[in-house]
XYZ file of C-alpha atoms in Angstrom:
484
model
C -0.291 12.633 -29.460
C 3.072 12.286 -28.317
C 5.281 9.683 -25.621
C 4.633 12.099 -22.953
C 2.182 14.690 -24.034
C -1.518 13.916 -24.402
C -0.410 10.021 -24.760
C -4.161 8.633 -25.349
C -6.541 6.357 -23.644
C -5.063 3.172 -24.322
C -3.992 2.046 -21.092
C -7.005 2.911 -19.958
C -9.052 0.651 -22.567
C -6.480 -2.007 -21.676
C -7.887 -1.902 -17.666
C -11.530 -1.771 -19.062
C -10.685 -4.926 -21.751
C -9.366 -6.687 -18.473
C -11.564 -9.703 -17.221
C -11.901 -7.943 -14.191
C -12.322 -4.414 -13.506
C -13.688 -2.551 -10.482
C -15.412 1.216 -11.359
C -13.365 3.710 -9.450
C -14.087 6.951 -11.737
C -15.851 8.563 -8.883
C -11.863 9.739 -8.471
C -12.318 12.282 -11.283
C -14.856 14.132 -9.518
C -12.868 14.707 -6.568
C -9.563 15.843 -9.141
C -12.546 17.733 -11.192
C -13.424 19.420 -7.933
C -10.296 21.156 -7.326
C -8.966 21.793 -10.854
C -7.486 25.377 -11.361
C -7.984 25.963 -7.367
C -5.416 26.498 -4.856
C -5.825 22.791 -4.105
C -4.948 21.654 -7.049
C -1.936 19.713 -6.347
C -2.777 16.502 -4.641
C -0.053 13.443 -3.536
C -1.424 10.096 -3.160
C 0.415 7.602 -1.605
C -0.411 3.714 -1.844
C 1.516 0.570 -1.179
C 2.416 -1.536 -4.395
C -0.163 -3.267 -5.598
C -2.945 -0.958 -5.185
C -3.574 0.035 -8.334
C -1.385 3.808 -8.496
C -0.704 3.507 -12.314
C -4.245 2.554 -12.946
C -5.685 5.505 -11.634
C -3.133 7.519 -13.613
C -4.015 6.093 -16.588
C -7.882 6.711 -15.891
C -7.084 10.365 -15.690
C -4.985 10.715 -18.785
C -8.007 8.967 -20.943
C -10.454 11.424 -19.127
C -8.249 14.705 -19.153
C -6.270 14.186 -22.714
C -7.439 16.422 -25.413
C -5.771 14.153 -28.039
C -8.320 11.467 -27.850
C -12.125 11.612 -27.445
C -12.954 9.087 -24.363
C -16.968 9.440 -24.008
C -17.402 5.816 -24.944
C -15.376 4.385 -22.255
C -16.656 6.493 -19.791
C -20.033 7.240 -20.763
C -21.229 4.061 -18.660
C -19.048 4.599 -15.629
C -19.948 6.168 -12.715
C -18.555 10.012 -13.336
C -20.451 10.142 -15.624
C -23.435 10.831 -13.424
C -21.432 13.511 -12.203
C -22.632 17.268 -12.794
C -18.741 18.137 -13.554
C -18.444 14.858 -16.048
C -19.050 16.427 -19.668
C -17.449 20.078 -18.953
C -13.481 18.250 -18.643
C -14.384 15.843 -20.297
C -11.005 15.562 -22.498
C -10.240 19.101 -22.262
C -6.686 19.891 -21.235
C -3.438 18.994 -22.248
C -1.808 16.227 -20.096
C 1.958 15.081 -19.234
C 2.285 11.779 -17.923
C 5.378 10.749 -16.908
C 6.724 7.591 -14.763
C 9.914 8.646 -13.004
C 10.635 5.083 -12.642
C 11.281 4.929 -16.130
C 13.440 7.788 -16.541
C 15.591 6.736 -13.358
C 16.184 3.305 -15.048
C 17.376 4.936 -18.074
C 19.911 7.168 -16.248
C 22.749 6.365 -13.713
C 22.623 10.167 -11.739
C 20.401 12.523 -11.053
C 21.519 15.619 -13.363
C 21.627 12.862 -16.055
C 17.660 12.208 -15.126
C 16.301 15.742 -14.653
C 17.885 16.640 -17.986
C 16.560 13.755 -20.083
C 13.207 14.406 -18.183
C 13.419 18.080 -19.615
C 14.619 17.092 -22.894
C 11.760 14.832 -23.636
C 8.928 16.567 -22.773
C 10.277 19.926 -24.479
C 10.435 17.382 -27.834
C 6.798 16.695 -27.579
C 5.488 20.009 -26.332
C 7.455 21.967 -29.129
C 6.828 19.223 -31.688
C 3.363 20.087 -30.946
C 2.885 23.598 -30.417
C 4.896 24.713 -33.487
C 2.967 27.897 -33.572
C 4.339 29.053 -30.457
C 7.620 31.213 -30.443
C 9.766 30.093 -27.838
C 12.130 32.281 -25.629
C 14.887 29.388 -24.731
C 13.841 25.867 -26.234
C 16.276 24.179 -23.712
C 13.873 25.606 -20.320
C 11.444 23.048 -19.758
C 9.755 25.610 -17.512
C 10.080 28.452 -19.784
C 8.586 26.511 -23.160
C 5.265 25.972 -20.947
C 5.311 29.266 -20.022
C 5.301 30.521 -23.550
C 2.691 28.121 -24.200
C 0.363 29.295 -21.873
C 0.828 32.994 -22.505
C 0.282 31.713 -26.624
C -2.879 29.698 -26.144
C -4.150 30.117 -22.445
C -4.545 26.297 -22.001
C -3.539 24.878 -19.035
C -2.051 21.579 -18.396
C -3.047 18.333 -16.386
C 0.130 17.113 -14.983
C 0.596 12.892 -13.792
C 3.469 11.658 -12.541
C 3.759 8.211 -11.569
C 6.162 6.402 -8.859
C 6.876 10.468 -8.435
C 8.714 8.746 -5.077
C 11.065 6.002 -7.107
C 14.273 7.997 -6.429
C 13.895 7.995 -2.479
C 13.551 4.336 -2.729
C 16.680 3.630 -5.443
C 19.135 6.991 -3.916
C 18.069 6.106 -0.724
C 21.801 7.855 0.983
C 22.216 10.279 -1.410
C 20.475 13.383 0.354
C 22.181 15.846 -2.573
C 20.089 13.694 -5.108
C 16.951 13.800 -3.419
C 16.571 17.660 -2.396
C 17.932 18.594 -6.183
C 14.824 16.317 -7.095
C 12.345 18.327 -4.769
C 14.019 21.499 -5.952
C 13.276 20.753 -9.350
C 9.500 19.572 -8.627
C 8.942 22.634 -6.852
C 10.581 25.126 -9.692
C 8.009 22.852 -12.467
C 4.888 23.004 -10.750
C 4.319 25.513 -7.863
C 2.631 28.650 -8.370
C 3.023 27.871 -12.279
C -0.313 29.567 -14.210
C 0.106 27.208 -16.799
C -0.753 23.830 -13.682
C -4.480 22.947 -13.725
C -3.935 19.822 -11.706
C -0.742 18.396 -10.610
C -1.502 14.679 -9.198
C 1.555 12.703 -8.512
C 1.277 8.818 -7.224
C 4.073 6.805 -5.196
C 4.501 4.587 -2.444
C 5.732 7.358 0.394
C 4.633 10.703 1.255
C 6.590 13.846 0.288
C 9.541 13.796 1.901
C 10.754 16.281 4.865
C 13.316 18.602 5.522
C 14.212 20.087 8.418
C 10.901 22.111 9.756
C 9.049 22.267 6.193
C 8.421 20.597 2.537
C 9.799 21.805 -0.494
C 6.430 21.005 -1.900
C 4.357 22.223 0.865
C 1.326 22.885 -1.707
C 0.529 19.197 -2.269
C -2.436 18.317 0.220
C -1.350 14.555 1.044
C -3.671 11.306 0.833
C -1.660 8.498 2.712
C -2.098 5.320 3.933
C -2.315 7.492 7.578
C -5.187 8.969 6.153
C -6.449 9.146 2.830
C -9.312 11.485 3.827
C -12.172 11.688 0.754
C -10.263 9.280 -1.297
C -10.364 6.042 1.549
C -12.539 4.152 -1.360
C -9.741 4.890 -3.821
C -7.672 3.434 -1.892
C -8.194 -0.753 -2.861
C -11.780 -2.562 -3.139
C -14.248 -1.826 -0.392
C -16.325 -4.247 0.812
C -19.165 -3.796 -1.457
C -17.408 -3.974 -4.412
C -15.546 -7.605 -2.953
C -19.249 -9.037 -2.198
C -20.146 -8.335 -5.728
C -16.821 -9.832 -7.092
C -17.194 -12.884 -4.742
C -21.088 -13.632 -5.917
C -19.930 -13.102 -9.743
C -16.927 -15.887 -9.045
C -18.837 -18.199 -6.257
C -15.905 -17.435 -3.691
C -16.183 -17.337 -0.255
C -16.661 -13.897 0.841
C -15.137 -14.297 4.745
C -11.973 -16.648 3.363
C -11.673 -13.567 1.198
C -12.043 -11.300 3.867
C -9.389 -13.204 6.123
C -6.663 -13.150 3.463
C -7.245 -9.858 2.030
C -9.306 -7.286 3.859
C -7.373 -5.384 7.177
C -6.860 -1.922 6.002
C -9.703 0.717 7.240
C -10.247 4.065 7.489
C -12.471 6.677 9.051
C -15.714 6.442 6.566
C -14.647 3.178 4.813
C -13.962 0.314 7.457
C -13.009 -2.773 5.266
C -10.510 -2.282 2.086
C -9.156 -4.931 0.455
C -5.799 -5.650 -0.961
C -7.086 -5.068 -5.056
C -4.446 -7.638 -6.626
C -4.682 -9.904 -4.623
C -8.442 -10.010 -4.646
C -8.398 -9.687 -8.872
C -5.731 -13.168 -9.291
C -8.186 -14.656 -5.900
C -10.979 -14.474 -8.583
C -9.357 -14.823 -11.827
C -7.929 -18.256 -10.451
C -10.340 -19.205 -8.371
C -8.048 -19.795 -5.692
C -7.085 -17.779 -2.455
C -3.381 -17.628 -1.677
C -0.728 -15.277 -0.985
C -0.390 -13.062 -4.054
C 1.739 -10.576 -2.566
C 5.183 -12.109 -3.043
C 4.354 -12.013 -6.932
C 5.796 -8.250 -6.855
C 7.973 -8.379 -3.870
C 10.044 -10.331 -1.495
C 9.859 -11.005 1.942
C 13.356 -10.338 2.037
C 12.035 -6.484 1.997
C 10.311 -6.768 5.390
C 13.290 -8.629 6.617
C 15.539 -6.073 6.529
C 13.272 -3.500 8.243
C 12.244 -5.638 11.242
C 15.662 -7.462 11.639
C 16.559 -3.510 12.579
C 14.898 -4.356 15.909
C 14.654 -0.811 17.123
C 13.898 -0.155 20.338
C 12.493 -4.043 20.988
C 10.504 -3.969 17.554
C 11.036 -7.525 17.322
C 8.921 -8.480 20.540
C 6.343 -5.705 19.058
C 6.564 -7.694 15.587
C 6.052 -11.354 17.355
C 3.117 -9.992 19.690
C 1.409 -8.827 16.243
C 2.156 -12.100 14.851
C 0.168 -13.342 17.539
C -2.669 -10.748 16.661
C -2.055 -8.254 19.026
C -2.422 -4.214 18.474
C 0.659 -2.312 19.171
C 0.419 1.470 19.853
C 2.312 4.119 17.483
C 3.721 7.875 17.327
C 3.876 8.261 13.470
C 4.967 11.878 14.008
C 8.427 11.645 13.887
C 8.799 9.696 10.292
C 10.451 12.265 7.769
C 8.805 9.904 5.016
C 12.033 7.820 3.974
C 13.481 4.545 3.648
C 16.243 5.132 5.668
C 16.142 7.724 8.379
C 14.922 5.732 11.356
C 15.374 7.204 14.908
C 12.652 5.283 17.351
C 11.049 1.698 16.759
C 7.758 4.327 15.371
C 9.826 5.189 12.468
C 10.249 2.042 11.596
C 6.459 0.959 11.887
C 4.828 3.826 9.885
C 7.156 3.003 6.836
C 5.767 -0.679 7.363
C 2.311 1.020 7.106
C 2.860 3.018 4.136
C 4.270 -0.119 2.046
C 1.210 -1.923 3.167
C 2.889 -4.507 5.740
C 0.454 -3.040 8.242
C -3.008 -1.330 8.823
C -3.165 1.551 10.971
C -6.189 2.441 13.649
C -5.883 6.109 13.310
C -8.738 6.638 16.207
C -6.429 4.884 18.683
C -3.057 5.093 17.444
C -2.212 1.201 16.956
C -0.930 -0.787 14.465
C -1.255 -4.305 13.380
C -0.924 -6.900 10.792
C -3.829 -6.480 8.617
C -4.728 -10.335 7.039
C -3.348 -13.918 6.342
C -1.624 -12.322 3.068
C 0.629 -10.226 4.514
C 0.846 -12.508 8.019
C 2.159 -15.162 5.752
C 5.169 -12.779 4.527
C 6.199 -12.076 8.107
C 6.180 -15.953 8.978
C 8.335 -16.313 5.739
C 10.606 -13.168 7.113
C 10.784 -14.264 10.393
C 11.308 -18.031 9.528
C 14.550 -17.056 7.235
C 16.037 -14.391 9.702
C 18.307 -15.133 12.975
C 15.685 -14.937 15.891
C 16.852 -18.340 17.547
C 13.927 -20.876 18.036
C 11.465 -18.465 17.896
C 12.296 -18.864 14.042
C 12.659 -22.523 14.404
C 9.285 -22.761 16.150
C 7.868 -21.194 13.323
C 9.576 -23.225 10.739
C 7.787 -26.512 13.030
C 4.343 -24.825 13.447
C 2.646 -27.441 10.949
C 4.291 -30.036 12.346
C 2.982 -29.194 15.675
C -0.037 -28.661 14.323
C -0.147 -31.923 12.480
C 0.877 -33.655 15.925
C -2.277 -32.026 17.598
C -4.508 -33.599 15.108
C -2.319 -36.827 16.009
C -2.536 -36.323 19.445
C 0.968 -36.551 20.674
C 0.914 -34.593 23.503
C 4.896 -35.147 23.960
C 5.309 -33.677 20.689
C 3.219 -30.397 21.305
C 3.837 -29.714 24.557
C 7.983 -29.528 23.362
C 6.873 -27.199 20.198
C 5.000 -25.082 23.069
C 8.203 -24.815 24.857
C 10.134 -23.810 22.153
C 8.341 -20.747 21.499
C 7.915 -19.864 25.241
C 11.494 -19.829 25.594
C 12.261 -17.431 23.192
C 10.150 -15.212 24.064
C 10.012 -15.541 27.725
C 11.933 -11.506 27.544
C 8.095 -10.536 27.128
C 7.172 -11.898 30.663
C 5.127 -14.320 30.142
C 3.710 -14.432 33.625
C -0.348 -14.334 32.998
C -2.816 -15.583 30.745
C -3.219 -12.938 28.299
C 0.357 -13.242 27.453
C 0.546 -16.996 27.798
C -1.516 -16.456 24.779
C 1.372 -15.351 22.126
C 2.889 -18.246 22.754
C 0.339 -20.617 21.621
C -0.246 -18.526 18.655
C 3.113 -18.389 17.836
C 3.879 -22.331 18.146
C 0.361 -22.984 16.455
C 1.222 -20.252 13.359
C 0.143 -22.807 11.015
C -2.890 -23.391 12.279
C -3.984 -19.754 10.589
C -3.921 -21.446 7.512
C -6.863 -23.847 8.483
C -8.573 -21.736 11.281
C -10.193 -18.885 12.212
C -8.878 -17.827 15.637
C -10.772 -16.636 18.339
C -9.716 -14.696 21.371
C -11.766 -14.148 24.734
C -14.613 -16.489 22.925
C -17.665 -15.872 24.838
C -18.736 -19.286 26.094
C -21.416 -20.718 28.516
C -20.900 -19.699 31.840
C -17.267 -17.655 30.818
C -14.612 -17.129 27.602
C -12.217 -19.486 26.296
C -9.027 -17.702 25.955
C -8.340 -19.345 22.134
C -10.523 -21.080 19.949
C -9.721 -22.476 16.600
C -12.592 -22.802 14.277
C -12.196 -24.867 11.240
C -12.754 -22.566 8.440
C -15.004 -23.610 5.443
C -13.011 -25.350 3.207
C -11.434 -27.392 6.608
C -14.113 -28.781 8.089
C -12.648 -32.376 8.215
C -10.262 -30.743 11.272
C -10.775 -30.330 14.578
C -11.999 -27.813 16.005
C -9.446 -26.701 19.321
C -10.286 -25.127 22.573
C -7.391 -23.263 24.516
C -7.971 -22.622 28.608
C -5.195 -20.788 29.653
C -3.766 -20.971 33.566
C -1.219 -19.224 35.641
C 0.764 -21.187 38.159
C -2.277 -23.813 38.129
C -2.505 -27.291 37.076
C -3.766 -28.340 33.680
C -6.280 -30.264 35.150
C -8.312 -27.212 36.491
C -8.022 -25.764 32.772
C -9.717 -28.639 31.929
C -12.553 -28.459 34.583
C -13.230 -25.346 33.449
C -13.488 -26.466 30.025
């Protein structure tokens, strides 16, 4: 066993010791399935908090010759799988964080060549039997190795994507980086499975990839892995009946992210400290700042703050994700913009139609926070007063709300707010609080017709009011509330 080469099954153990753990080892039969094929170098990309080194520590355990791992998988779900006992711990692994080797260094060079220095120290150190042309050619020594012993190797690399997000200008840095990735691992005999884990997608130059031999599993589409991607619903029910939690307030604050084949996933951390605490809240700001989404939507590309305040008010806005060359900085159109928000999680995506959105009350609550902090005039200071609106509609003073109302009507009156669909926003956006009591409602069949917005007192709230919106147009409030 060494730091980087077959480095054991403990942080494996460590997720299965965990008070909470959710079975997703029906990965390894999808890596099993292409090992030592011509798709055997896969990229999955997941926002933070969605368990990316977890799944790279399942695969060391099950892939690491050093260690025998039956007995923590012999009860898992691969297991069950025809493929289970024949790779069973059979190849050599490297697992390597980048993140760690980028905090370590202050340049690139200075990176790639500690990178190379360490792994040739445990790959030598351990194949001591092996002659070695150049001991200094990372690339080289596992050639030699292979040609010695014929065993292939099971490559890992975590937060592969760290240096795009810390070198985020320096285009030198990040193309030396691909160049070197692509030298390592592409049409290498010595690969069995390359499987590298970040937040973004490979990154683009110009009309093609330097690693154009990864297939890509994104937040866009994750294709066979969409249940890899957090907890599906299934696997929340179970979670919620083990901890008596309620599975729709669960649902609300975590669920919002679906795919073709798997229409609810949930946000896994969050749902793990919702149970483990027995409390639902926004667990998302434990590992990053709203200050993070400021930035990108204070950009206000192409009007992406309107688009940002009508999602805030649960509307779908349409997207071309085309055009993203999978950075943190290279933003052209408003769409740019948006699919970097989906691939760090601050929205779900409706591939079928092309929209985007703002998935649950989590992440809702870290745009109110961005929003309420940024310069936006009294749209932000509307926000800032949505619970004390709200608290004067449970008072009843009628002076009160209807001056909150205004407020956000104002600022957003460059969104024409001349019928009732968009009269809407605006009473979402002055009642913002409200989503922390509420369930709300849009086009709520009723009787004879629909309200436009009904707030229903969620579970844990039924001492409030329940609120009925009618909506008019150049008409007076009193027909609004004859048709009530």
């Amino acid at each position: 066993m060494g730091s980087y080469l077959n480095p054991g099954n403990k942080g494996f153990q460590e997720s299965l010791n965990s008070e909470i753990y959710v079975d997703k080892t029906g990965l390894i039969e999808k890596t099993n399935a292409v090992l030592n094929t011509r798709q055997k170098f896969l990229c999955v990309s997941r926002p933070r908090r969605f368990g990316k080194s977890m799944a790279a520590d399942m695969l060391t355990a099950y892939y690491d010759r050093g260690e025998n791992s039956a007995s923590l998988f012999d009860s898992l779900k691969i297991s069950k799988a025809a493929s289970y006992q024949q790779h069973l711990n059979q190849y050599d692994v490297i697992k390597v964080n980048m993140q760690e080797f980028l905090s370590m260094t202050h340049s690139m060079d200075e990176m790639l060549t500690m990178l190379q220095k360490y792994l040739i120290f445990d790959l030598t150190d351990h194949f001591q039997d092996v002659r070695f042309r150049d001991e200094s050619n990372l690339i080289q020594v596992m050639k030699d190795i292979y040609a010695k012993t014929k065993r292939s190797f099971v490559i890992l690399i975590d937060e592969w994507d760290c240096l795009f997000r810390e070198y985020q200008q320096d285009q030198d840095a990040q193309k030396k980086y691909l160049d070197f990735l692509r030298a390592w691992l592409k049409d290498k005999d010595y690969v069995a499975l390359a499987y590298m884990t970040g937040i973004l997608p490979i990154k683009k130059y110009g009309s093609h990839s330097a690693l154009n031999m990864f297939d890509e599993f994104t937040m866009l589409d994750p294709g066979p892995l969409a249940e890899y991607v957090g907890f599906t619903e299934q696997e929340v029910e179970e979670l919620c009946g083990r901890y008596q939690m309620d599975l729709a307030e669960i649902k609300n604050w975590y669920d919002g992210y679906s795919f073709p084949g798997e229409s609810s996933v949930y946000s896994p951390r969050s749902v793990v400290n919702a149970m483990r605490f027995r409390k639902i809240g926004n667990y998302w700001n434990q590992t990053e700042t709203f200050e993070a989404l400021q930035w990108y939507i204070d950009l206000n590309f192409d009007g992406l703050r309107d688009d940002v305040l009508q999602m805030m008010a649960g509307k779908k806005i349409p997207v071309n994700t085309g055009s993203f060359t999978n950075d943190m900085t290279t933003f052209r159109t408003e769409d740019d913009v948006l699919t970097l928000l989906i691939h760090l999680g601050y929205l779900g995506y409706e591939e079928q139609n092309k929209y985007v959105f703002i998935p649950n009350a989590e992440v809702q609550s870290e745009y109110a926070s961005a929003v309420t902090v940024s310069q936006w005039g009294d749209i932000s200071k509307a926000l800032k007063n949505s619970a004390d609106l709200l608290q004067a509609v449970w008072e009843k003073q009628e002076t009160q709300v209807a001056e909150g109302i205004r407020l956000a009507h104002f600022e957003t009156s460059q969104l024409q707010y001349n019928d009732e669909n968009a009269l809407s926003y605006t009473i979402s956006l002055a009642l913002y609080a409200a989503r922390n009591f509420y369930t709300v409602y849009r086009e709520l069949p009723g009787g004879k017709g629909f309200a436009d917005l009904v707030f229903v007192p969620r579970k844990r709230y039924q001492d409030k009011p329940a609120l009925v919106v009618e909506l008019k147009w150049d008409k007076t409030a009193e027909g609004a509330l004859a048709q009530i």
